[in-house]
């Protein structure tokens, strides 16, 4: 058991902000964390995430194309490239980070984003892998996708959830997980804490989205997976329990969703 006994279900350890001290950070994390899932956002970052997962026992990878990066897709072979990574590497535990982002005007049009979301979710379902969903200013289309078009049997987490409580309840009805990170510790973010308090015991996950969204009390610094501890302690206060319980339950939830982690740990 690691020092924290926690899984950070959403990190970006390949990010350039870790270039100067990545090995040092990962060395510390190997003592702190049960596991870390580092997410792909393009084919290149997906490859980088897989390489980190192959190099370190406690690191796992998700592979996919983020909605902000879809302009980098040159042809339909992109999907076969992602599929190959997932099939050839046992430590790929999800298709992600994928989804919809209507915040940035320079992102590709809505119809293209929806097409790529459908394609990558179909791939996840065919591989029996969960999908890690990014939803920014696209709550209506994301919910409609879940209600009407989500592939049968697909497991899913909405990472860094920012929708309404009503939307969250629609997701929970379908067994969809919600990820809570640094934003849940911000004093002004009452909506996220309300959702965290209401989330079913078996459907919440902890994440950092590092190097972004650093939790209190270190907001403004570079985030890293060890700060999941502060997210867990905040969740304990919000939910009226102990942080040890939050750590234990969130890790149980992560192993239930990301089944390849449990399979890998048994080997």
Short mmCIF file of C-alpha atoms in Angstrom, two decimals:
data_model
loop_
_atom_site.label_atom_id
_atom_site.label_comp_id
_atom_site.label_asym_id
_atom_site.label_seq_id
_atom_site.Cartn_x
_atom_site.Cartn_y
_atom_site.Cartn_z
CA UNK A 1 0.00 0.00 0.00
CA UNK A 2 1.24 3.45 -0.92
CA UNK A 3 1.37 6.35 1.51
CA UNK A 4 -1.99 7.70 0.35
CA UNK A 5 -3.72 4.60 -1.02
CA UNK A 6 -5.30 6.77 -3.72
CA UNK A 7 -5.65 6.51 -7.50
CA UNK A 8 -5.41 9.72 -9.52
CA UNK A 9 -7.72 8.81 -12.38
CA UNK A 10 -6.84 11.77 -14.60
CA UNK A 11 -3.36 13.25 -15.02
CA UNK A 12 -1.14 14.54 -17.82
CA UNK A 13 2.34 13.47 -16.76
CA UNK A 14 3.63 13.83 -20.33
CA UNK A 15 2.97 17.59 -20.18
CA UNK A 16 5.96 19.85 -20.84
CA UNK A 17 5.70 21.39 -17.38
CA UNK A 18 7.15 18.13 -16.04
CA UNK A 19 10.07 18.01 -18.48
CA UNK A 20 12.62 19.40 -16.03
CA UNK A 21 11.89 17.01 -13.15
CA UNK A 22 9.57 14.27 -14.42
CA UNK A 23 11.70 11.38 -13.13
CA UNK A 24 11.98 13.00 -9.71
CA UNK A 25 8.23 13.63 -9.52
CA UNK A 26 7.40 10.08 -10.61
CA UNK A 27 9.86 8.66 -8.09
CA UNK A 28 8.00 10.46 -5.31
CA UNK A 29 4.64 9.44 -6.71
CA UNK A 30 5.64 5.78 -6.66
CA UNK A 31 5.68 6.05 -2.86
CA UNK A 32 2.58 8.27 -2.59
CA UNK A 33 0.09 6.81 -5.06
CA UNK A 34 -1.61 3.48 -5.65
CA UNK A 35 -1.89 4.32 -9.35
CA UNK A 36 -2.03 7.22 -11.79
CA UNK A 37 -3.82 7.24 -15.15
CA UNK A 38 -2.11 9.64 -17.55
CA UNK A 39 -4.31 10.74 -20.44
CA UNK A 40 -3.68 11.12 -24.13
CA UNK A 41 -5.03 14.13 -26.00
CA UNK A 42 -3.51 13.43 -29.45
CA UNK A 43 -1.83 10.41 -31.01
CA UNK A 44 1.57 11.76 -29.93
CA UNK A 45 0.56 12.34 -26.32
CA UNK A 46 -1.19 8.98 -26.29
CA UNK A 47 2.09 7.34 -27.31
CA UNK A 48 3.91 9.31 -24.61
CA UNK A 49 1.36 8.20 -22.02
CA UNK A 50 1.78 4.56 -23.05
CA UNK A 51 5.56 4.87 -22.77
CA UNK A 52 5.26 6.19 -19.22
CA UNK A 53 2.89 3.34 -18.36
CA UNK A 54 5.30 0.77 -19.76
CA UNK A 55 8.18 2.31 -17.81
CA UNK A 56 6.52 2.57 -14.38
CA UNK A 57 4.46 -0.15 -12.69
CA UNK A 58 1.94 2.18 -11.02
CA UNK A 59 1.25 4.37 -14.08
CA UNK A 60 -1.48 3.51 -16.58
CA UNK A 61 -2.51 5.17 -19.83
CA UNK A 62 -5.61 6.38 -21.63
CA UNK A 63 -5.42 7.01 -25.37
CA UNK A 64 -7.54 9.28 -27.55
CA UNK A 65 -8.03 12.67 -29.19
CA UNK A 66 -9.15 15.64 -27.10
CA UNK A 67 -11.78 17.94 -28.67
CA UNK A 68 -9.37 20.88 -28.57
CA UNK A 69 -6.86 18.95 -30.70
CA UNK A 70 -9.07 17.44 -33.40
CA UNK A 71 -7.59 19.67 -36.12
CA UNK A 72 -4.53 17.43 -35.89
CA UNK A 73 -6.46 14.47 -37.30
CA UNK A 74 -5.52 14.16 -40.97
CA UNK A 75 -7.67 11.22 -42.06
CA UNK A 76 -9.82 8.40 -40.74
CA UNK A 77 -6.78 6.24 -40.00
CA UNK A 78 -6.53 8.09 -36.68
CA UNK A 79 -9.02 5.67 -35.16
CA UNK A 80 -7.00 2.61 -36.19
CA UNK A 81 -3.89 4.19 -34.64
CA UNK A 82 -5.67 4.63 -31.31
CA UNK A 83 -7.12 1.13 -31.50
CA UNK A 84 -3.69 -0.35 -32.12
CA UNK A 85 -2.28 1.34 -29.01
CA UNK A 86 -5.16 0.01 -26.93
CA UNK A 87 -4.89 -3.53 -28.26
CA UNK A 88 -1.11 -3.83 -28.13
CA UNK A 89 -0.55 -2.38 -24.66
CA UNK A 90 -2.25 -4.02 -21.69
CA UNK A 91 -1.72 -0.94 -19.54
CA UNK A 92 -4.01 1.16 -21.71
CA UNK A 93 -7.06 1.27 -19.43
CA UNK A 94 -9.39 3.72 -21.21
CA UNK A 95 -10.13 5.71 -24.35
CA UNK A 96 -9.56 9.33 -23.37
CA UNK A 97 -9.43 12.15 -23.05
CA UNK A 98 -12.27 12.62 -25.53
CA UNK A 99 -15.46 14.67 -25.62
CA UNK A 100 -16.87 18.06 -26.57
CA UNK A 101 -15.50 21.56 -26.01
CA UNK A 102 -17.55 24.54 -27.20
CA UNK A 103 -15.65 27.07 -25.08
CA UNK A 104 -12.84 27.88 -27.50
CA UNK A 105 -13.99 29.48 -30.76
CA UNK A 106 -11.00 28.07 -32.63
CA UNK A 107 -12.07 24.46 -31.95
CA UNK A 108 -13.52 22.50 -34.85
CA UNK A 109 -17.27 22.83 -35.47
CA UNK A 110 -19.84 21.07 -33.33
CA UNK A 111 -20.70 18.45 -35.98
CA UNK A 112 -17.06 17.39 -36.32
CA UNK A 113 -16.63 17.16 -32.55
CA UNK A 114 -19.77 15.03 -32.27
CA UNK A 115 -18.56 12.72 -35.03
CA UNK A 116 -15.21 12.16 -33.31
CA UNK A 117 -16.94 11.60 -29.97
CA UNK A 118 -19.20 8.96 -31.51
CA UNK A 119 -16.32 7.23 -33.27
CA UNK A 120 -14.11 7.08 -30.22
CA UNK A 121 -16.93 5.93 -27.95
CA UNK A 122 -17.79 3.17 -30.41
CA UNK A 123 -14.15 2.14 -30.30
CA UNK A 124 -14.16 2.11 -26.49
CA UNK A 125 -17.27 -0.07 -26.44
CA UNK A 126 -15.79 -2.50 -28.97
CA UNK A 127 -12.67 -2.86 -26.82
CA UNK A 128 -14.63 -3.10 -23.55
CA UNK A 129 -12.79 -0.04 -22.25
CA UNK A 130 -14.33 2.95 -20.46
CA UNK A 131 -14.42 6.38 -22.08
CA UNK A 132 -13.06 9.46 -20.29
CA UNK A 133 -15.25 12.41 -21.25
CA UNK A 134 -14.27 16.08 -21.43
CA UNK A 135 -17.34 18.35 -21.36
CA UNK A 136 -16.79 22.10 -21.48
CA UNK A 137 -19.72 24.35 -22.30
CA UNK A 138 -21.30 21.39 -24.11
CA UNK A 139 -23.57 19.97 -21.40
CA UNK A 140 -26.69 19.75 -23.56
CA UNK A 141 -25.06 17.78 -26.37
CA UNK A 142 -23.16 15.55 -23.94
CA UNK A 143 -26.34 14.69 -22.08
CA UNK A 144 -28.23 14.05 -25.31
CA UNK A 145 -25.44 11.73 -26.44
CA UNK A 146 -25.67 9.79 -23.18
CA UNK A 147 -29.47 9.60 -23.30
CA UNK A 148 -29.91 8.72 -26.98
CA UNK A 149 -26.69 7.66 -28.68
CA UNK A 150 -24.21 6.17 -26.22
CA UNK A 151 -23.12 2.71 -27.38
CA UNK A 152 -24.71 -0.12 -25.46
CA UNK A 153 -22.63 -1.32 -22.53
CA UNK A 154 -20.15 1.56 -22.66
CA UNK A 155 -18.68 2.51 -19.29
CA UNK A 156 -17.90 6.17 -18.82
CA UNK A 157 -16.62 8.92 -16.51
CA UNK A 158 -17.26 12.64 -16.93
CA UNK A 159 -13.93 14.06 -15.84
CA UNK A 160 -13.79 17.33 -13.87
CA UNK A 161 -17.57 17.44 -13.88
CA UNK A 162 -18.98 20.96 -14.36
CA UNK A 163 -22.59 20.37 -15.32
CA UNK A 164 -25.68 20.79 -13.16
CA UNK A 165 -26.90 18.54 -10.37
CA UNK A 166 -29.85 17.60 -12.58
CA UNK A 167 -27.46 16.49 -15.34
CA UNK A 168 -25.35 14.56 -12.83
CA UNK A 169 -28.41 12.67 -11.64
CA UNK A 170 -29.20 11.66 -15.22
CA UNK A 171 -25.65 10.32 -15.55
CA UNK A 172 -25.81 8.48 -12.24
CA UNK A 173 -29.05 6.76 -13.30
CA UNK A 174 -27.00 5.18 -16.06
CA UNK A 175 -24.07 4.19 -13.84
CA UNK A 176 -21.81 6.92 -15.22
CA UNK A 177 -19.04 8.10 -12.92
CA UNK A 178 -18.18 11.69 -12.05
CA UNK A 179 -14.60 12.84 -11.52
CA UNK A 180 -13.82 15.46 -8.88
CA UNK A 181 -10.58 17.41 -8.84
CA UNK A 182 -9.03 20.63 -7.68
CA UNK A 183 -12.04 22.73 -8.63
CA UNK A 184 -14.06 20.99 -5.91
CA UNK A 185 -11.78 22.60 -3.30
CA UNK A 186 -12.32 26.19 -4.48
CA UNK A 187 -14.41 28.14 -1.99
CA UNK A 188 -16.57 29.82 -4.62
CA UNK A 189 -17.38 26.58 -6.44
CA UNK A 190 -20.46 25.70 -4.41
CA UNK A 191 -22.16 23.91 -7.31
CA UNK A 192 -19.43 21.28 -7.65
CA UNK A 193 -19.40 20.65 -3.90
CA UNK A 194 -23.19 20.23 -3.94
CA UNK A 195 -22.79 17.59 -6.64
CA UNK A 196 -19.94 15.93 -4.76
CA UNK A 197 -22.10 15.72 -1.64
CA UNK A 198 -24.96 14.12 -3.60
CA UNK A 199 -22.89 11.68 -5.68
CA UNK A 200 -23.65 8.00 -5.03
CA UNK A 201 -20.98 6.27 -3.01
CA UNK A 202 -19.98 3.96 -5.83
CA UNK A 203 -19.77 6.59 -8.62
CA UNK A 204 -17.21 9.21 -7.58
CA UNK A 205 -13.59 9.29 -8.64
CA UNK A 206 -10.66 11.48 -7.57
CA UNK A 207 -8.41 13.19 -10.09
CA UNK A 208 -6.00 16.10 -10.43
CA UNK A 209 -5.94 16.92 -14.17
CA UNK A 210 -2.35 17.89 -13.42
CA UNK A 211 -0.52 20.09 -14.18
CA UNK A 212 -3.76 22.10 -14.24
CA UNK A 213 -6.42 22.92 -11.59
CA UNK A 214 -4.22 22.70 -8.51
CA UNK A 215 -6.34 22.29 -5.37
CA UNK A 216 -6.34 24.46 -2.30
CA UNK A 217 -4.11 25.17 -0.42
CA UNK A 218 -1.60 25.10 -3.32
CA UNK A 219 -3.67 26.81 -5.99
CA UNK A 220 -1.37 28.70 -8.36
CA UNK A 221 1.40 26.08 -8.27
CA UNK A 222 1.96 23.29 -10.73
CA UNK A 223 -0.39 20.46 -9.88
CA UNK A 224 0.73 16.85 -9.52
CA UNK A 225 -0.98 13.58 -8.53
CA UNK A 226 0.14 13.72 -4.89
CA UNK A 227 -2.26 16.64 -4.43
CA UNK A 228 -5.10 14.14 -4.74
CA UNK A 229 -4.68 13.98 -0.95
CA UNK A 230 -6.15 17.48 -0.59
CA UNK A 231 -9.01 16.66 -2.94
CA UNK A 232 -9.79 13.60 -0.83
CA UNK A 233 -9.67 15.57 2.43
CA UNK A 234 -11.99 18.20 0.99
CA UNK A 235 -14.36 15.47 -0.23
CA UNK A 236 -14.42 14.00 3.28
CA UNK A 237 -15.52 17.35 4.71
CA UNK A 238 -18.16 17.80 2.01
CA UNK A 239 -19.53 14.28 2.42
CA UNK A 240 -19.25 14.13 6.21
CA UNK A 241 -16.87 11.21 6.46
CA UNK A 242 -13.18 10.49 6.91
CA UNK A 243 -10.58 11.08 4.25
CA UNK A 244 -9.42 7.48 4.74
CA UNK A 245 -12.90 6.33 3.72
CA UNK A 246 -12.85 8.61 0.68
CA UNK A 247 -9.46 7.24 -0.34
CA UNK A 248 -10.59 3.64 0.08
CA UNK A 249 -13.92 4.08 -1.68
CA UNK A 250 -12.59 6.16 -4.59
CA UNK A 251 -9.87 3.59 -5.19
CA UNK A 252 -12.46 0.80 -5.14
CA UNK A 253 -14.54 2.78 -7.64
CA UNK A 254 -11.54 3.36 -9.90
CA UNK A 255 -10.69 -0.34 -9.95
CA UNK A 256 -14.31 -1.15 -10.78
CA UNK A 257 -14.38 1.22 -13.75
CA UNK A 258 -10.83 0.74 -15.03
CA UNK A 259 -10.80 -3.04 -14.94
CA UNK A 260 -7.43 -3.38 -16.67
CA UNK A 261 -5.73 -1.88 -13.62
CA UNK A 262 -6.99 -4.70 -11.43
CA UNK A 263 -6.04 -7.24 -14.08
CA UNK A 264 -2.54 -5.79 -14.29
CA UNK A 265 -2.09 -5.80 -10.52
CA UNK A 266 -2.92 -9.52 -10.37
CA UNK A 267 -0.02 -10.43 -12.68
#
